[in-house]
XYZ file of C-alpha atoms in Angstrom:
551
model
C 377.238 29.036 -13.674
C 378.090 25.797 -11.934
C 377.744 22.710 -14.056
C 377.499 19.074 -13.020
C 378.235 16.619 -15.826
C 376.172 13.943 -14.131
C 373.112 16.111 -14.436
C 372.998 16.124 -18.246
C 373.042 13.148 -20.597
C 373.848 13.060 -24.288
C 371.345 11.588 -26.665
C 372.353 8.105 -27.766
C 372.772 7.421 -31.445
C 369.969 5.808 -33.367
C 369.508 4.372 -36.792
C 370.910 7.544 -38.438
C 372.137 10.991 -37.583
C 368.610 12.348 -37.086
C 367.464 9.533 -34.843
C 367.999 8.778 -31.147
C 366.910 5.920 -28.960
C 365.675 6.464 -25.389
C 364.728 3.359 -23.394
C 364.101 1.419 -26.576
C 361.913 4.034 -28.263
C 363.168 5.985 -31.314
C 362.634 9.747 -31.489
C 363.471 12.358 -34.095
C 366.684 14.011 -32.874
C 366.198 17.038 -35.133
C 362.829 17.783 -33.514
C 364.239 17.358 -30.015
C 367.091 19.741 -30.721
C 364.776 22.230 -32.435
C 362.548 22.434 -29.355
C 365.581 22.542 -27.056
C 364.851 19.323 -25.165
C 367.518 18.081 -22.751
C 367.857 14.643 -21.186
C 368.724 14.585 -17.472
C 370.211 11.895 -15.288
C 366.957 11.490 -13.369
C 365.420 10.140 -16.626
C 363.448 13.281 -17.409
C 363.292 15.210 -20.648
C 362.713 18.945 -20.378
C 363.008 22.136 -22.395
C 362.271 24.561 -19.552
C 358.542 24.659 -20.358
C 357.627 21.001 -20.509
C 359.003 18.128 -18.479
C 358.347 14.448 -19.281
C 359.275 11.154 -17.674
C 361.275 8.963 -20.047
C 361.854 5.739 -18.109
C 359.424 2.808 -18.435
C 356.494 2.542 -18.044
C 356.166 6.308 -18.604
C 358.185 6.467 -21.850
C 356.320 8.341 -24.656
C 355.705 6.543 -27.924
C 356.426 9.281 -30.450
C 357.235 12.985 -30.729
C 355.421 15.136 -33.289
C 356.923 17.883 -35.384
C 355.411 20.560 -33.134
C 357.270 19.120 -30.116
C 354.261 17.270 -28.658
C 354.775 13.791 -27.187
C 352.129 11.120 -27.407
C 351.386 9.056 -24.303
C 353.737 11.235 -22.279
C 353.680 11.608 -18.465
C 354.455 14.908 -16.781
C 357.249 15.145 -14.252
C 354.975 17.015 -11.828
C 352.953 13.979 -10.765
C 353.339 11.685 -7.758
C 354.597 8.602 -9.501
C 357.333 7.408 -7.142
C 356.836 5.132 -4.114
C 356.862 6.714 -0.660
C 360.254 7.172 0.969
C 361.648 7.451 4.476
C 360.448 11.019 4.836
C 356.877 9.978 4.145
C 357.015 6.947 6.442
C 358.273 8.954 9.400
C 355.727 11.656 8.622
C 352.855 9.153 8.741
C 354.026 7.919 12.132
C 354.097 11.433 13.555
C 350.729 12.186 11.941
C 349.160 9.289 13.837
C 350.538 10.717 17.075
C 349.124 14.192 16.350
C 345.758 12.661 15.397
C 345.512 10.851 18.737
C 346.465 14.045 20.532
C 343.680 15.871 18.709
C 341.099 13.460 20.153
C 342.338 13.967 23.710
C 342.507 17.719 23.208
C 338.791 17.768 22.433
C 338.115 15.774 25.605
C 340.103 18.245 27.686
C 338.410 21.190 25.995
C 335.024 19.851 27.041
C 336.226 19.161 30.568
C 337.898 22.500 31.240
C 335.678 24.652 29.055
C 332.414 23.867 30.854
C 330.966 26.506 33.155
C 329.673 25.567 36.610
C 329.637 29.135 37.951
C 328.253 32.350 36.445
C 330.659 33.972 34.010
C 332.616 36.900 35.430
C 333.637 39.974 33.494
C 337.094 39.838 35.015
C 337.682 36.218 33.971
C 336.134 35.420 30.613
C 335.425 31.726 29.902
C 337.348 31.896 26.625
C 340.519 32.648 28.580
C 340.713 29.083 29.872
C 339.940 27.653 26.436
C 342.599 29.431 24.363
C 345.293 26.908 25.244
C 343.086 24.130 23.915
C 342.177 26.113 20.802
C 345.857 26.530 20.033
C 346.363 22.811 20.672
C 343.753 22.073 18.022
C 345.530 24.495 15.680
C 348.877 22.762 16.260
C 347.396 19.324 15.587
C 345.608 20.508 12.447
C 348.650 22.213 10.917
C 350.875 19.255 11.789
C 348.482 16.799 10.157
C 348.166 18.871 6.982
C 351.909 19.414 6.729
C 352.804 15.772 7.392
C 350.290 14.354 4.928
C 351.345 16.773 2.193
C 354.947 15.838 2.972
C 354.243 12.314 1.746
C 354.358 13.563 -1.848
C 357.761 15.203 -1.389
C 359.389 11.823 -2.004
C 356.878 10.759 -4.633
C 357.618 13.616 -7.028
C 360.477 12.994 -9.455
C 360.999 16.746 -9.607
C 360.649 18.956 -6.527
C 357.330 20.721 -6.711
C 354.448 22.130 -4.605
C 354.316 19.414 -1.843
C 357.538 20.605 -0.201
C 356.209 24.158 -0.088
C 352.993 23.019 1.599
C 354.970 20.825 3.982
C 357.250 23.584 5.251
C 354.496 26.242 5.147
C 352.323 24.323 7.627
C 355.419 23.360 9.598
C 356.159 27.036 10.263
C 352.523 27.582 11.262
C 352.803 24.646 13.646
C 355.875 26.262 15.237
C 353.968 29.504 15.837
C 350.979 27.620 17.227
C 353.248 25.699 19.607
C 354.666 28.918 21.039
C 351.154 30.355 21.375
C 350.055 27.139 23.122
C 352.835 27.430 25.704
C 352.114 31.132 26.165
C 348.403 30.596 26.771
C 349.145 27.808 29.220
C 351.449 30.039 31.273
C 349.210 33.106 30.979
C 346.089 31.243 32.026
C 347.887 29.653 34.957
C 348.614 33.174 36.204
C 344.985 34.150 35.639
C 343.835 31.091 37.578
C 346.173 31.967 40.440
C 344.745 35.493 40.488
C 341.199 34.151 40.511
C 341.924 31.961 43.529
C 343.748 34.828 45.215
C 340.848 37.294 44.989
C 337.979 34.854 45.423
C 337.752 35.344 49.231
C 337.980 39.130 48.775
C 337.377 40.539 45.269
C 338.702 43.965 46.290
C 342.107 42.835 47.507
C 343.644 43.526 44.064
C 342.797 46.458 41.824
C 342.581 46.072 38.077
C 344.027 49.505 37.315
C 347.250 49.194 39.305
C 350.665 48.436 37.823
C 350.120 44.717 38.147
C 346.800 44.840 36.294
C 348.103 47.082 33.514
C 351.173 44.863 33.095
C 348.935 41.829 32.663
C 346.858 43.799 30.153
C 349.732 44.799 27.870
C 351.909 41.689 28.141
C 349.683 39.484 25.880
C 349.664 42.247 23.255
C 353.458 42.370 23.414
C 353.713 38.605 22.954
C 351.356 38.413 19.998
C 353.056 41.410 18.383
C 356.309 39.479 18.167
C 354.526 36.281 17.161
C 352.855 38.056 14.249
C 356.203 39.595 13.324
C 357.534 36.047 13.087
C 354.589 35.215 10.836
C 355.187 38.208 8.534
C 358.907 37.528 8.395
C 358.370 33.974 7.165
C 355.047 33.467 5.406
C 354.659 36.336 2.882
C 357.438 35.464 0.391
C 358.084 33.879 -2.990
C 357.909 30.202 -2.119
C 358.644 29.186 -5.680
C 362.372 29.583 -5.057
C 362.209 26.742 -2.515
C 361.086 24.461 -5.330
C 364.250 25.188 -7.301
C 366.016 22.001 -6.177
C 365.853 20.088 -9.435
C 369.589 20.093 -9.932
C 372.593 20.692 -7.667
C 373.505 23.972 -9.303
C 369.917 25.170 -9.187
C 369.718 24.274 -5.505
C 372.923 26.133 -4.787
C 371.928 29.242 -6.687
C 368.217 29.478 -5.920
C 366.990 27.323 -3.031
C 369.767 27.779 -0.460
C 369.884 31.616 -0.581
C 366.084 31.759 -0.342
C 365.956 29.314 2.594
C 368.667 31.076 4.609
C 367.925 34.729 3.937
C 367.744 37.481 6.547
C 363.991 37.236 6.984
C 364.199 33.667 8.261
C 366.913 34.741 10.711
C 364.835 37.720 11.860
C 361.836 35.428 12.332
C 363.898 33.271 14.672
C 364.799 36.349 16.705
C 361.088 37.273 16.999
C 360.266 33.775 18.184
C 362.992 33.988 20.827
C 361.463 37.254 22.103
C 358.187 35.357 22.452
C 359.902 32.718 24.586
C 361.426 35.376 26.827
C 357.962 36.948 27.202
C 356.624 33.610 28.403
C 359.323 33.464 31.060
C 358.519 37.014 32.194
C 354.822 36.140 32.476
C 355.644 33.099 34.603
C 357.916 35.162 36.861
C 355.229 37.843 37.215
C 352.566 35.330 38.279
C 354.812 33.677 40.859
C 355.910 37.066 42.208
C 352.377 38.353 42.791
C 350.324 35.265 43.621
C 352.756 33.047 45.542
C 354.527 33.601 48.879
C 357.738 35.563 48.518
C 361.146 34.306 49.568
C 363.994 36.481 50.762
C 367.421 36.252 49.253
C 368.543 35.696 45.673
C 369.051 31.945 45.911
C 365.861 31.442 47.907
C 363.922 33.273 45.221
C 365.378 31.045 42.523
C 364.501 27.952 44.533
C 361.027 29.347 45.176
C 360.572 30.139 41.476
C 361.357 26.557 40.530
C 359.267 25.176 43.391
C 356.144 27.225 42.717
C 356.297 26.616 38.959
C 354.005 23.741 37.909
C 355.828 20.621 36.803
C 354.318 20.731 33.321
C 356.017 24.081 32.705
C 359.306 22.538 33.754
C 358.930 20.266 30.729
C 357.170 22.572 28.284
C 359.486 25.584 28.537
C 362.696 23.717 27.531
C 360.787 22.056 24.696
C 359.566 25.464 23.538
C 363.149 26.707 23.581
C 364.091 23.685 21.447
C 361.447 24.780 18.933
C 363.085 28.216 18.722
C 366.573 26.731 18.530
C 365.787 24.372 15.665
C 364.091 27.111 13.659
C 367.196 29.226 14.085
C 369.386 26.275 13.076
C 367.391 25.872 9.878
C 367.900 29.551 9.075
C 371.692 29.057 9.060
C 372.159 25.433 7.926
C 370.210 24.308 4.862
C 371.331 20.685 5.187
C 369.322 20.292 8.425
C 366.290 22.293 7.290
C 362.933 20.778 6.317
C 363.052 23.135 3.312
C 365.687 20.804 1.842
C 364.156 17.956 -0.125
C 367.173 15.789 0.741
C 367.471 16.898 4.366
C 368.679 14.961 7.375
C 365.468 13.233 8.451
C 366.646 12.531 12.003
C 367.324 16.220 12.646
C 364.115 17.239 10.902
C 361.747 15.087 12.941
C 363.562 15.220 16.273
C 364.047 18.967 16.132
C 361.038 20.012 14.077
C 358.139 17.776 15.128
C 359.094 15.946 18.315
C 359.105 19.041 20.615
C 355.638 20.093 19.480
C 354.277 16.569 19.915
C 355.816 16.263 23.393
C 354.376 19.640 24.430
C 350.937 18.437 23.376
C 351.343 15.205 25.315
C 352.411 17.053 28.477
C 349.513 19.472 28.101
C 347.007 16.654 27.654
C 348.262 14.653 30.649
C 348.192 17.783 32.809
C 344.656 18.494 31.628
C 343.493 15.048 32.715
C 345.066 15.414 36.155
C 343.699 18.923 36.862
C 340.031 19.456 37.854
C 337.661 21.891 36.228
C 338.413 25.352 37.609
C 334.813 26.153 38.505
C 334.469 22.887 40.395
C 337.753 23.529 42.169
C 336.601 27.024 43.126
C 333.342 25.607 44.497
C 335.322 23.124 46.566
C 337.554 25.880 47.943
C 334.542 27.994 48.881
C 332.964 25.025 50.629
C 336.166 24.371 52.568
C 336.390 28.018 53.622
C 332.760 27.944 54.746
C 333.352 24.823 56.814
C 336.424 26.375 58.413
C 334.458 29.507 59.330
C 331.634 27.387 60.755
C 334.095 25.502 62.906
C 335.534 28.757 64.217
C 332.049 30.006 65.087
C 330.970 26.667 66.549
C 328.219 26.110 63.978
C 327.203 22.619 62.931
C 325.310 22.552 59.680
C 322.888 19.761 58.992
C 323.437 17.594 55.924
C 321.617 18.281 52.696
C 319.125 15.449 53.192
C 317.957 16.887 56.520
C 315.602 19.449 54.983
C 314.141 16.947 52.547
C 313.381 14.465 55.321
C 311.746 17.091 57.550
C 309.795 18.683 54.733
C 311.443 22.097 55.065
C 311.738 22.572 51.325
C 308.784 23.252 49.021
C 307.529 20.419 46.912
C 308.106 20.432 43.209
C 310.821 22.024 41.144
C 311.473 25.705 40.648
C 309.598 25.529 37.367
C 306.519 24.137 39.124
C 306.587 26.939 41.701
C 306.895 29.591 39.008
C 303.999 28.082 37.066
C 301.896 28.017 40.228
C 302.495 31.732 40.733
C 301.652 32.417 37.097
C 298.369 30.537 37.391
C 297.521 32.527 40.500
C 298.026 35.861 38.777
C 297.029 34.820 35.299
C 298.840 35.162 32.009
C 298.424 36.620 28.561
C 296.525 39.794 27.737
C 294.023 39.718 30.691
C 296.902 39.799 33.172
C 296.160 43.409 34.183
C 292.542 42.527 34.978
C 293.657 39.536 37.015
C 296.041 41.734 38.960
C 293.293 44.280 39.648
C 290.915 41.587 40.877
C 293.637 40.126 43.028
C 294.378 43.568 44.493
C 290.695 44.179 45.223
C 290.357 40.813 46.896
C 293.394 41.446 49.047
C 292.082 44.942 49.967
C 288.714 43.466 50.986
C 290.481 40.875 53.113
C 292.532 43.612 54.775
C 289.397 45.637 55.559
C 287.677 42.570 56.970
C 290.636 41.866 59.203
C 290.652 45.486 60.392
C 286.906 45.315 61.164
C 287.391 42.121 63.141
C 290.126 43.754 65.163
C 287.947 46.814 65.948
C 284.832 44.918 67.151
C 286.043 44.967 70.771
C 287.080 48.633 70.752
C 284.078 50.946 71.273
C 284.931 54.582 70.965
C 282.451 56.979 72.719
C 284.541 60.090 73.059
C 281.840 62.323 71.645
C 279.011 60.975 73.832
C 277.692 63.175 76.715
C 275.108 62.675 79.456
C 271.670 64.156 78.790
C 271.006 64.916 82.483
C 273.122 64.898 85.573
C 272.444 65.123 89.307
C 274.948 67.922 89.735
C 274.082 69.556 86.440
C 277.340 68.661 84.770
C 277.841 66.019 82.072
C 280.069 62.992 82.456
C 283.643 63.195 81.301
C 284.398 61.892 77.846
C 285.059 58.183 77.613
C 288.524 57.061 76.682
C 288.893 53.507 75.359
C 290.825 51.251 77.571
C 294.172 50.249 76.146
C 295.143 47.596 78.665
C 295.281 43.831 78.290
C 292.657 42.762 80.892
C 289.492 41.672 79.060
C 287.465 41.617 82.314
C 288.376 45.196 83.188
C 287.653 46.355 79.649
C 284.200 44.693 79.670
C 283.378 46.300 83.034
C 284.287 49.760 81.767
C 282.218 49.230 78.634
C 279.150 48.224 80.634
C 279.543 51.250 82.923
C 279.709 53.580 79.939
C 276.586 52.044 78.403
C 274.672 52.243 81.730
C 275.562 55.931 82.148
C 273.965 56.646 78.825
C 270.803 54.640 79.365
C 270.145 55.444 83.059
C 272.070 58.595 83.910
C 270.443 59.376 87.340
C 270.328 55.816 88.632
C 273.759 55.126 87.354
C 275.167 58.146 89.155
C 273.631 57.129 92.474
C 274.829 53.572 92.020
C 278.292 54.746 91.248
C 278.278 56.996 94.352
C 276.968 54.227 96.587
C 279.460 51.769 95.172
C 282.324 54.156 95.653
C 281.225 54.966 99.239
C 280.860 51.312 100.104
C 284.228 50.499 98.606
C 285.940 53.207 100.633
C 284.050 52.487 103.898
C 282.156 55.833 103.993
C 278.340 56.163 104.601
C 277.899 59.832 103.914
C 274.875 60.875 101.870
C 275.141 61.928 98.369
C 273.556 65.366 98.957
C 275.979 66.263 101.752
C 279.044 65.169 99.827
C 280.596 67.033 96.985
C 281.042 65.174 93.743
C 284.025 62.946 93.606
C 286.780 62.880 91.045
C 285.809 60.933 88.022
C 287.255 57.528 87.514
C 289.261 58.630 84.535
C 292.441 60.556 84.094
C 290.613 63.729 82.999
C 289.722 66.623 85.355
C 286.041 67.012 86.363
C 284.107 69.955 84.954
C 282.116 70.545 88.194
C 282.558 73.976 89.912
C 281.188 72.797 93.279
C 284.063 70.440 93.884
C 287.178 71.630 95.607
C 288.832 68.276 95.989
C 290.824 68.702 92.832
C 292.657 71.692 94.271
C 292.471 71.372 98.078
C 292.488 67.612 98.493
C 295.498 65.383 98.394
C 296.481 63.960 95.005
C 294.942 60.699 93.965
C 297.102 57.688 94.690
C 297.309 55.315 91.746
C 297.483 51.784 92.999
C 297.932 50.050 89.640
C 297.976 50.665 85.908
C 294.330 49.625 85.766
C 293.308 52.865 87.572
C 294.721 55.039 84.770
C-alpha cells in the first residue's frame, strides 16, 4: 500500500500523555486512539466511519468517552469557497441557459404546421433536433451547477459524481442532436424532391429501407455508449481523498475498459452521421462524375452548418476517448486540468448549439417554404400556358366570393335544414317541398304540349277517321299553334273542317277540282292514310318535303 507522509499528522502533545491539543482545543488522546481517529493534513479527523473538520471555526469543543464530538462539523458539507472550477462552470452555465431560450424560439418557429400533416413526414421528425437541444442544455445546466460544490467540499463526495454523470449525458445528447440535424436535412430534401410528384420515389425500395434502418443503427450504438458508461459503481470515483486512494481506486475505475468501449460506440455514431449525410447528398442532389468531382460536390452540397458541427462532434468523441486513457485531463478528476476540461468537454457542445440556433433563425419554416415553392411552380406553369391570374383582391372587389366566413355559411345551411332531434322531419319537409316544386315546373313545361294521339274523328266524308295527331317537336311557336288549332277544329267540326282543308289545299296548289271527283289526299302528317279508295300512296310520285316543318 502506498503511503504519503504528508497525508497523516501526528497528534501534538498536550498537558500530559493522555492529552492532545488540536487548534487550541484539548482532547482526550486515549479516547481518540481507542476509536481509531486519525488526523490528516487537510485538517480533518476521521476513523473511517466519521469525518470531522478540525480547523477553526469548525473545531469541536470536546470529545465524549463514546467517541462523539460536541459542536462538530461533518466533512461532507459544502463549507469551502467556490474555486476556479465553479467559476468557469457558472460562465458556461449562463451560455447554455441563453441557448435554451433561443432553442424554444426555434422550436416554435420550425415546429408549427402550416400544411396538413403527412404520414410520410411526421411533424415530430422536424422537432427532434430541438428536443435534443433542450436535453443538452438541461443536462449541461444540471451538471455545471452541481459542479460548483466539487470545490466546496473538503473531501470529495457526491457533487463530482453528479457533475460527470450529467456531463456524459450531455455528450450523448450532443451526438443525438447532430444526428437528428443531419437526418432531418435528408428528410427535408426528400420532401422537396417528391413534392411535385409523390410517386417518383418508392418507400419500399433500397433507399427507403436504408433510411428506415439507419436511425435504429445509430441509436443502437448510442444506447450501447449509455450502458457502457452509466450503469456502474460511481462510488469509486469519489475515492480521491488521498493520493494513494486516488491511485488505487479512482484512476482504475475512471479508465477501465467500459469507458474505452463507450468511446468506440460514440465513434460509430459519428461515422453513421457521415454515412447519412452521404446518402442524402447521393440521392437528392445532382450527381457529379469522377472521384474528385464527387468529393467537391459532397462538400458543396453539404450545408455550411454541418461543416462546423461535424468537426465539433468529432471533438466530442475525441475528448471522451482522451479521458478514458488519461485521468489527469478527465472531468472525473477532482484536481483536473480545467482548461482541457472546459475546452474539450463543454465548448464543443456549446458551439454546436450556437451553430444550430443561428441556422434555425436563418432558415424558414419548412411548410412555408414548401408553399412558396408550390406557388413558384404554379406561376411557372401559368407562364408556359400563357395564363394570367388575377390578384387575390380581384374577386373581393367584384363580389365573386360569398359574403361571410365559412362558419357563417355552414350555420346558414344548418338553419335551412334544421338541427337537433327534429332534423329528420325537417329533411322530409324539405324533400316534399322540393318535389312539389319539381312537379310544378314539369306542369309549366307541359302546358304548351297537347297530346291527342288517342283522339279519332266521329264522322268522316270518306268514311275513314283522321290519322292520329303527333305533337309537333319543332321550335316555331306559330306553326305549333296552327297545328293545334287544326286538330281542335277537326274534332269540333269534322265535316266542315274536311271541306275547308280540301279547299285550302286545292287553292294552295292551284287546282279547282271538286272534292267528290278527287280522291282523298295524303294526310298532312308523316303517317300513311287508312283510306282504301286512294291510290296516290302507291301509284303517285313520292311527296317532296320542302322543309323540316312539313314533317
